[in-house]
Short mmCIF file of C-alpha atoms and ligand atoms in Angstrom, two decimals:
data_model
loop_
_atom_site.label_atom_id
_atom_site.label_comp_id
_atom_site.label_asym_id
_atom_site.label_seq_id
_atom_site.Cartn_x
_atom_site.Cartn_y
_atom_site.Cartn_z
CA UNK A 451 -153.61 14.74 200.97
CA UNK A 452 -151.45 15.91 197.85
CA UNK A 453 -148.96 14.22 195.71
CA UNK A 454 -146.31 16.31 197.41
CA UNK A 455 -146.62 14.62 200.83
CA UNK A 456 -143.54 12.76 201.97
CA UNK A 457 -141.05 15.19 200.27
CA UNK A 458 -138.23 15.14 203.31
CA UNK A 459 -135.55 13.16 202.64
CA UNK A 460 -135.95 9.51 203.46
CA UNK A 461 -139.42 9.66 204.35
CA UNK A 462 -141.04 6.33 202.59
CA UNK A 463 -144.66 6.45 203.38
CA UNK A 464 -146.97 8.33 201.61
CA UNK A 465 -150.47 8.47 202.36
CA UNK A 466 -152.09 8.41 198.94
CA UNK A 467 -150.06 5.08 198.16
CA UNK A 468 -152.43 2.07 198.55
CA UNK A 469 -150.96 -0.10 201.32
CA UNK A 470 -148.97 -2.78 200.72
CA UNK A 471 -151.24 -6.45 200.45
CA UNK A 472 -149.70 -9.20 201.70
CA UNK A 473 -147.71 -11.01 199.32
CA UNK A 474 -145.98 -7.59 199.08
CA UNK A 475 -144.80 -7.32 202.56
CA UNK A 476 -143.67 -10.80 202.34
CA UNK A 477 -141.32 -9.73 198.93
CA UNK A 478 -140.74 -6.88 200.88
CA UNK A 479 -139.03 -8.78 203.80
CA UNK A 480 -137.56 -10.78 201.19
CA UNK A 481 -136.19 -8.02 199.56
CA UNK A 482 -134.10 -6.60 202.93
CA UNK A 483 -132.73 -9.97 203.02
CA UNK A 484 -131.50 -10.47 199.57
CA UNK A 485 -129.21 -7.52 200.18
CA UNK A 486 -128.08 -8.99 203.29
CA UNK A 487 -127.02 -11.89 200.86
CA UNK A 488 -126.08 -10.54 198.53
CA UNK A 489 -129.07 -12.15 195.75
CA UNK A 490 -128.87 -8.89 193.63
CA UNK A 491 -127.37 -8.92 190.73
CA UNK A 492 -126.61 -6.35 187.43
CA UNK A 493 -126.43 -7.05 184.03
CA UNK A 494 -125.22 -5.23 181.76
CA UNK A 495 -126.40 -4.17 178.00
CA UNK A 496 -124.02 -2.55 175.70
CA UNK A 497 -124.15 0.82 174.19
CA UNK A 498 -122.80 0.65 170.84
CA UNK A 499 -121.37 4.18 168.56
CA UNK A 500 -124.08 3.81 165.91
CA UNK A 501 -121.26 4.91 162.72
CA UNK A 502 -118.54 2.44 163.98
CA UNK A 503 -120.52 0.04 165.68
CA UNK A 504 -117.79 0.10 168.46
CA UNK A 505 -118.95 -0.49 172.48
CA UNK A 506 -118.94 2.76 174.29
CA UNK A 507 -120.36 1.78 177.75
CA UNK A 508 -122.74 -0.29 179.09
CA UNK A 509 -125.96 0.29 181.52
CA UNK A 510 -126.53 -1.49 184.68
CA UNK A 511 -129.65 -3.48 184.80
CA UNK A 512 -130.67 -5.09 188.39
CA UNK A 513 -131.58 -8.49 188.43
CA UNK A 514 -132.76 -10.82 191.72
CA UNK A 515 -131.12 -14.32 191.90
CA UNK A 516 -134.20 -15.42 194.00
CA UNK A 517 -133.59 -18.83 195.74
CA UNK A 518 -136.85 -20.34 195.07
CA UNK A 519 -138.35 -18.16 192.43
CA UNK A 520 -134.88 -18.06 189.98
CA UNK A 521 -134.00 -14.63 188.31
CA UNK A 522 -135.91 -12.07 188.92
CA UNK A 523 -136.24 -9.12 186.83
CA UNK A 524 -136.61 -5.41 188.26
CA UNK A 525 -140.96 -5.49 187.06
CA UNK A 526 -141.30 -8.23 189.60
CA UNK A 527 -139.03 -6.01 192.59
CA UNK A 528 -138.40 -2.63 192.01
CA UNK A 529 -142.57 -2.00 192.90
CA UNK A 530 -142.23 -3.13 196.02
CA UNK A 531 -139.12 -1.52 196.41
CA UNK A 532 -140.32 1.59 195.61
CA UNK A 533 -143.45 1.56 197.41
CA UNK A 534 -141.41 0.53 200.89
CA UNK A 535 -138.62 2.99 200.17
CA UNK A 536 -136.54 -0.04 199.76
CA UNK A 537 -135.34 1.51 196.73
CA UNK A 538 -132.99 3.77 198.57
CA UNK A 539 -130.89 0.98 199.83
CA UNK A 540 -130.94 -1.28 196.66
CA UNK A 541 -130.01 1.71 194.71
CA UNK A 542 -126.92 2.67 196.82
CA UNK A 543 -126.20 -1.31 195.87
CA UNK A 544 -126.59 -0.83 192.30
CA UNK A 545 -124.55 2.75 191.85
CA UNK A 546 -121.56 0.97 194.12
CA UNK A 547 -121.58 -2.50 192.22
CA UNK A 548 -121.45 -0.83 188.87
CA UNK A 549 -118.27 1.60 190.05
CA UNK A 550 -117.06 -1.93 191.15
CA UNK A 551 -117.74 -3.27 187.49
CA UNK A 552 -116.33 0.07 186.26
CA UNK A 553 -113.22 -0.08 188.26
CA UNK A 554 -112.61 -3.90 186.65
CA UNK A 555 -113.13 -2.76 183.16
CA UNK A 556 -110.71 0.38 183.36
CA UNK A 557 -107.84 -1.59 185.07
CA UNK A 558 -108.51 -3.92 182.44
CA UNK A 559 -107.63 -1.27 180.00
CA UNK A 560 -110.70 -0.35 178.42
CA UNK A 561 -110.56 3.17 180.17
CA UNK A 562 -112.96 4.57 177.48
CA UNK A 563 -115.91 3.12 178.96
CA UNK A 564 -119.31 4.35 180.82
CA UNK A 565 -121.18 2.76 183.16
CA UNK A 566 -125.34 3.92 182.89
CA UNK A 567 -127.23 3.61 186.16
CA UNK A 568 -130.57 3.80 186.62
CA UNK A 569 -132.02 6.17 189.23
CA UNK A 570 -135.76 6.32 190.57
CA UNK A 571 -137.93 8.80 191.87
CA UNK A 572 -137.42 8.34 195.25
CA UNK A 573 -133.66 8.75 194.93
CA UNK A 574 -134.29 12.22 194.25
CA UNK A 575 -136.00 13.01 197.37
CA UNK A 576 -133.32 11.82 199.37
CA UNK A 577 -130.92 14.84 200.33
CA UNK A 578 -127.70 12.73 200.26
CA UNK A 579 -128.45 11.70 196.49
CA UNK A 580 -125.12 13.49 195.43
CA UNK A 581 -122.82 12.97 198.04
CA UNK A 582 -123.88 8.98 197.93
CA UNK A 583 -123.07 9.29 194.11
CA UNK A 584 -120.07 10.62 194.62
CA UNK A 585 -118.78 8.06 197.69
CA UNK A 586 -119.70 5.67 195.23
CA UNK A 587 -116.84 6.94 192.35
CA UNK A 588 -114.46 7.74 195.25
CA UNK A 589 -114.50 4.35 196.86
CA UNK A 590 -113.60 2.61 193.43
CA UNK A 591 -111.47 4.84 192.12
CA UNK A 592 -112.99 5.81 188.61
CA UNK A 593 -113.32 8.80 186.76
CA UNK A 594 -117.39 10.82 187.29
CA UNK A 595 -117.06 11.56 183.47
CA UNK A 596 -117.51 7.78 183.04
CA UNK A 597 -120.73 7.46 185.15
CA UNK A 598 -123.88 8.47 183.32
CA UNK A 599 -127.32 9.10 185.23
CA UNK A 600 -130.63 7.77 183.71
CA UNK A 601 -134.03 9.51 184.82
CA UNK A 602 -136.53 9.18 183.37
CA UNK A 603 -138.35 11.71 181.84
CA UNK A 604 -140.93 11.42 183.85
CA UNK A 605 -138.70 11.41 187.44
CA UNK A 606 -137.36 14.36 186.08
CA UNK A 607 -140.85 15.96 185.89
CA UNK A 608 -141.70 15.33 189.22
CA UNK A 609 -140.06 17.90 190.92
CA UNK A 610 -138.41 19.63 188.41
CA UNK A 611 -136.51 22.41 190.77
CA UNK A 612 -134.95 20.00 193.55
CA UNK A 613 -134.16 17.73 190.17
CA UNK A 614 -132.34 20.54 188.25
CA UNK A 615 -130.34 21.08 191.68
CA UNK A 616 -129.15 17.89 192.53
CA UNK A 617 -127.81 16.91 188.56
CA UNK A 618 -126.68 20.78 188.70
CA UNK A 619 -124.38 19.77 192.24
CA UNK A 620 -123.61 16.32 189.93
CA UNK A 621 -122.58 17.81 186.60
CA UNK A 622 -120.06 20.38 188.44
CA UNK A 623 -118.35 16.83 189.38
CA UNK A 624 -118.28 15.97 185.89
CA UNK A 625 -120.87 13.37 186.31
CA UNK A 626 -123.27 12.71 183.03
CA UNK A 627 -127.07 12.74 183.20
CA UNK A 628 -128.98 10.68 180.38
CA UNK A 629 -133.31 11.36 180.20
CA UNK A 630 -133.93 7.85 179.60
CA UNK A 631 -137.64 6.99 177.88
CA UNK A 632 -138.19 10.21 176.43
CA UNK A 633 -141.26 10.75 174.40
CA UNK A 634 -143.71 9.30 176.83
CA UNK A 635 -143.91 11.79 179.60
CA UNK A 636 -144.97 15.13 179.07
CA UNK A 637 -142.41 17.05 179.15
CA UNK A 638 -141.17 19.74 176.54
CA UNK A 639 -137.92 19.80 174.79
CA UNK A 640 -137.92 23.57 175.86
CA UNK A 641 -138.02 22.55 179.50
CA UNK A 642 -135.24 19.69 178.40
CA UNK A 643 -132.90 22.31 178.04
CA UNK A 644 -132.76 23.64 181.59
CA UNK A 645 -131.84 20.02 182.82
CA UNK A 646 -127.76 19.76 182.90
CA UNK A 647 -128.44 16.52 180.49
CA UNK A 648 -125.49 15.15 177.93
CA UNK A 649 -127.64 12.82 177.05
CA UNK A 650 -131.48 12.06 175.24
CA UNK A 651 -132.93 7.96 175.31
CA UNK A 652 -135.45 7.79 172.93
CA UNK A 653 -138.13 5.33 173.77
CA UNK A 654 -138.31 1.98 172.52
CA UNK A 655 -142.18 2.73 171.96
CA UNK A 656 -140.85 4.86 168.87
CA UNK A 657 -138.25 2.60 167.67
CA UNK A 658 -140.86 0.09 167.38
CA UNK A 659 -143.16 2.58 165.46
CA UNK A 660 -140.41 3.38 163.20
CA UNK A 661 -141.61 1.28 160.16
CA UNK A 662 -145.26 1.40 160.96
CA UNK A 663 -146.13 4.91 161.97
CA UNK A 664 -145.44 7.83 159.23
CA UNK A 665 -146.40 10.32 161.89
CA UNK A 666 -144.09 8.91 165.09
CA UNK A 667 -141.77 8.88 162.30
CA UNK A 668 -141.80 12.50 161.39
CA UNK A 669 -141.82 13.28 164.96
CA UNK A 670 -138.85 11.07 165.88
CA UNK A 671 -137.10 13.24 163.16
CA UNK A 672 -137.90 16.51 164.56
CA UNK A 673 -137.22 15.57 168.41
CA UNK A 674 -133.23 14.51 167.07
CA UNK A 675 -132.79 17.66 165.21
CA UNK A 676 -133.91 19.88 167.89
CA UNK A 677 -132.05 17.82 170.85
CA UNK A 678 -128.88 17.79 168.51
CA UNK A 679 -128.89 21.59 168.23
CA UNK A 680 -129.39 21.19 172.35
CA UNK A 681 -125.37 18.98 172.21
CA UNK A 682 -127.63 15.82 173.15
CA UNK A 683 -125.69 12.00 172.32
CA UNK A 684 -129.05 10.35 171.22
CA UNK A 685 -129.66 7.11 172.06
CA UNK A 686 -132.24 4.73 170.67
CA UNK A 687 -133.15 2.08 173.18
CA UNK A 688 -134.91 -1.23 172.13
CA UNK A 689 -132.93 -1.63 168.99
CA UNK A 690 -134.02 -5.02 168.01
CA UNK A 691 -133.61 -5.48 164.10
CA UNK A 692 -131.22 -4.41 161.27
CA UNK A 693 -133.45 -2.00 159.54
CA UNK A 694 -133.69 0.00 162.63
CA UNK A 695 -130.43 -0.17 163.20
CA UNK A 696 -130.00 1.57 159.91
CA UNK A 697 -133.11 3.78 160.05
CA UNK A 698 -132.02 5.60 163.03
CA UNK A 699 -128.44 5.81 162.09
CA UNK A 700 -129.73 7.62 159.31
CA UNK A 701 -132.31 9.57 161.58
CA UNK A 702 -128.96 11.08 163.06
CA UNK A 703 -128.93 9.21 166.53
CA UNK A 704 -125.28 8.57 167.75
CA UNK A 705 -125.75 5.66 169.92
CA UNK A 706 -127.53 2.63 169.73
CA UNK A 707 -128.74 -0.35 172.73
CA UNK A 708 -131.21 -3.11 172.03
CA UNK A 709 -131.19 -6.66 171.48
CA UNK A 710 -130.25 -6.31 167.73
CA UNK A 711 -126.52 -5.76 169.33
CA UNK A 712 -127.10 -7.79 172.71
CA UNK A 713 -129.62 -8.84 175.61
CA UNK A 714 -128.21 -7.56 179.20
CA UNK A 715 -126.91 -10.11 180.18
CA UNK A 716 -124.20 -11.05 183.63
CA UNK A 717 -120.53 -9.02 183.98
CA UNK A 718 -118.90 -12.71 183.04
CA UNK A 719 -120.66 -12.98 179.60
CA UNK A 720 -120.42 -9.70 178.43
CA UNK A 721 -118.40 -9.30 175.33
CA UNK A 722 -115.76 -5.88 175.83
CA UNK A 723 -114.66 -4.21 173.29
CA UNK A 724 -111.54 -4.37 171.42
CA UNK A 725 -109.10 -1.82 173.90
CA UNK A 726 -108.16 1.06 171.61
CA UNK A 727 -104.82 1.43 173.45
CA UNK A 728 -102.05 1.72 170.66
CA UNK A 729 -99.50 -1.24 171.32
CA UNK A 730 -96.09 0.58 172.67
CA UNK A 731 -93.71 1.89 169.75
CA UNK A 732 -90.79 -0.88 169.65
CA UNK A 733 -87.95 0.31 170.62
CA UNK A 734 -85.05 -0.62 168.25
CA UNK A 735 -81.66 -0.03 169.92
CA UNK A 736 -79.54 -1.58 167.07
CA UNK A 737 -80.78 1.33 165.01
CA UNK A 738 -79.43 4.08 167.25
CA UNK A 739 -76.67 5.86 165.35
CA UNK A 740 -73.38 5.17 166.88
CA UNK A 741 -72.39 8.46 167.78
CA UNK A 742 -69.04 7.10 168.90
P1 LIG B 1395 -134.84 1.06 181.06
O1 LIG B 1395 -133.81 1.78 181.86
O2 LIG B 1395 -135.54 1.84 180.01
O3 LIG B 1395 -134.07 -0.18 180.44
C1 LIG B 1395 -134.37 -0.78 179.22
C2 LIG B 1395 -135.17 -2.05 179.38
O4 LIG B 1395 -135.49 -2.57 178.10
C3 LIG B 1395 -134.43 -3.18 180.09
O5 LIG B 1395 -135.41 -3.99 180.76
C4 LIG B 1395 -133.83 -3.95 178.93
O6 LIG B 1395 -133.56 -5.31 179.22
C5 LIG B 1395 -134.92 -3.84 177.92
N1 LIG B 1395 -134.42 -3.90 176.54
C6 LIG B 1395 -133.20 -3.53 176.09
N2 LIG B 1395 -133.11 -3.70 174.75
C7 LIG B 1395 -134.30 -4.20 174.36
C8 LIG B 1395 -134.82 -4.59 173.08
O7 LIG B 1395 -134.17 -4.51 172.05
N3 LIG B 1395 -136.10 -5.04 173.07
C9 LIG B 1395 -136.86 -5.15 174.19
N4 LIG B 1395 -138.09 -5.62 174.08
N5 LIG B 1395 -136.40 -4.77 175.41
C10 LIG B 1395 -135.13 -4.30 175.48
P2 LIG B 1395 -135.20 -4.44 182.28
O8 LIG B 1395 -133.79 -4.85 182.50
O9 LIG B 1395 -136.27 -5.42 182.58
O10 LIG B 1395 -135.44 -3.10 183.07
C11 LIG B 1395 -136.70 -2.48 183.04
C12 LIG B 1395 -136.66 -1.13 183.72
O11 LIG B 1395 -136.39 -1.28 185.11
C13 LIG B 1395 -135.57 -0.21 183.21
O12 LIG B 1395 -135.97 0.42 182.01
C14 LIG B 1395 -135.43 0.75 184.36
O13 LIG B 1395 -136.41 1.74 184.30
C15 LIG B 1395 -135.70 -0.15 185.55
N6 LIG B 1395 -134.42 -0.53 186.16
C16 LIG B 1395 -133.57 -1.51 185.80
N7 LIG B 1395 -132.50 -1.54 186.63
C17 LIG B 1395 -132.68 -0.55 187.53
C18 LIG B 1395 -131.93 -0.06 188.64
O14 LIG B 1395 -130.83 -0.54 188.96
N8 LIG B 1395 -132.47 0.98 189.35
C19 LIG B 1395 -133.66 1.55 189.00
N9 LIG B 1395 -134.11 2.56 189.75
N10 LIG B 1395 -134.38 1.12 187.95
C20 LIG B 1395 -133.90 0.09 187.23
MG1 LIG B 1396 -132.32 3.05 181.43
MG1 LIG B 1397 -135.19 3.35 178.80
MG1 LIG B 1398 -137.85 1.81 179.67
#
């Protein structure tokens, strides 16, 4: 068997997968009945404009309230999710709850905002991947320039063609696409430029590196100059202290996430930005001339 069976649509078995074990059917089972009730949740981490420090967006970030085991986080789900094919149904959740969360925010007046969703793999084998995008902006209302895509460098590897297609079919709806963990795949910054990306996510494995590692250093460096000649926003993920914060400003990314600015954390907590929305000019009739 080769890596390429299972390539038709919703197909979710694949023969060189190892089989589920048991306590993974059982999360598995679990895991159909947590959407049922409705136990998933997102939180949300902000993207902040690295020069003004002001909230851009925010990324969606699944969480399981669990009734017996408490929150889960996506390491301890999305596997088994994955493997079962699960994740087509809990990622149709996800890109419709955060065009929910999206539709709150913008009526709330912050109309500026993003929402970043994560995609997987397997969403990109399903045929309907655009068109259940799409259903997903139509049905709340908001704007596809405010919805930003994140594959990972890797998913976008996979298969690079049917990839390049479906964001191709997504950016002509003005939808963003972010290639989130970059530097730990394999791919080239040449072959970057054929995907219809607006966006680069540096990995946290290099912001961590950044005071340690001359060399990661110097190679940080050269990936944002080349993906800033490409129009790339660069983010730096897994900002966690005030030096990086600073270092990588001065590295030239744009846009900066990590606990240094906030943890995800639930819709209810989250801190929104100041709205930009000038106040309305007064209007001052006493000081119309009296044309009388
Ligand atoms: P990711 O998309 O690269 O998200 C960043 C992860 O790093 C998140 O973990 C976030 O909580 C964590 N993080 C953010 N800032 C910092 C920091 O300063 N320091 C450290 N140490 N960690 C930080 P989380 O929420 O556990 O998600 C892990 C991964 O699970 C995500 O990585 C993403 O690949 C996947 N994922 C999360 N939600 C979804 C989803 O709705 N759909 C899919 N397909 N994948 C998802
Ligand atoms: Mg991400
Ligand atoms: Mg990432
Ligand atoms: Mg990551």
């Amino acid at each position: 068997h080769t890596k390429n069976n299972g390539r038709n649509g919703f197909s979710v078995y694949r023969p060189d997968m190892n089989p589920m074990g048991k306590s993974q059917v059982q999360l598995k089972n679990e895991l159909w009945r947590a959407l049922y009730h409705n136990e998933l949740r997102l939180f949300y981490q902000p993207k902040n404009d690295a020069g003004s420090g002001q909230i851009i967006g925010y990324e969606a970030l699944v969480r399981w309230q669990h009734p017996v085991r408490g929150l889960l986080s996506p390491d301890k789900f999305l596997p088994v999710a994955e493997k079962s094919g699960m994740i087509i149904q809990v990622g149709e959740w996800v890109l419709n709850e955060a065009c929910r969360q999206l539709a709150i925010w913008h009526a709330q007046g912050n109309t500026e905002l993003s929402v970043s969703v994560n995609l997987s793999a397997l969403q990109f084998e399903q045929e309907m991947l655009a068109q259940v995008v799409l259903n997903a902006l139509t049905t709340n209302n908001v704007p596809p320039e405010k919805m930003i895509l994140e594959i990972t460098e890797t998913t976008a590897m996979r298969s690079p063609k049917e990839t390049i297609r479906i964001l191709t079919i997504l950016k002509e709806h003005g939808i963003q696409v972010s290639i989130d963990d970059f530097g730990t795949g394999y791919s080239s910054l040449l072959y970057l430029q054929s995907m219809p990306a607006s966006e680069l996510k540096i990995d946290r494995a290099f912001v961590r590196e950044i005071n340690n590692n001359h060399t990661d250093t110097r190679l940080l460096a050269m990936i944002i100059e080349l993906a800033k000649n490409m129009n790339l926003n660069i983010v730096a993920e897994g900002v966690e202290t005030e030096e990086q914060q600073r270092q990588l400003t001065e590295l030239g990314c744009n846009i900066l996430q990590g606990f240094y600015f906030s943890r995800p954390v639930p819709p209810e907590q989250l801190v929104l930005p100041e709205i930009m929305v000038k106040p309305p000019a007064q209007v001052k009739l006493d000081l119309v001339p009296d044309t009388g």
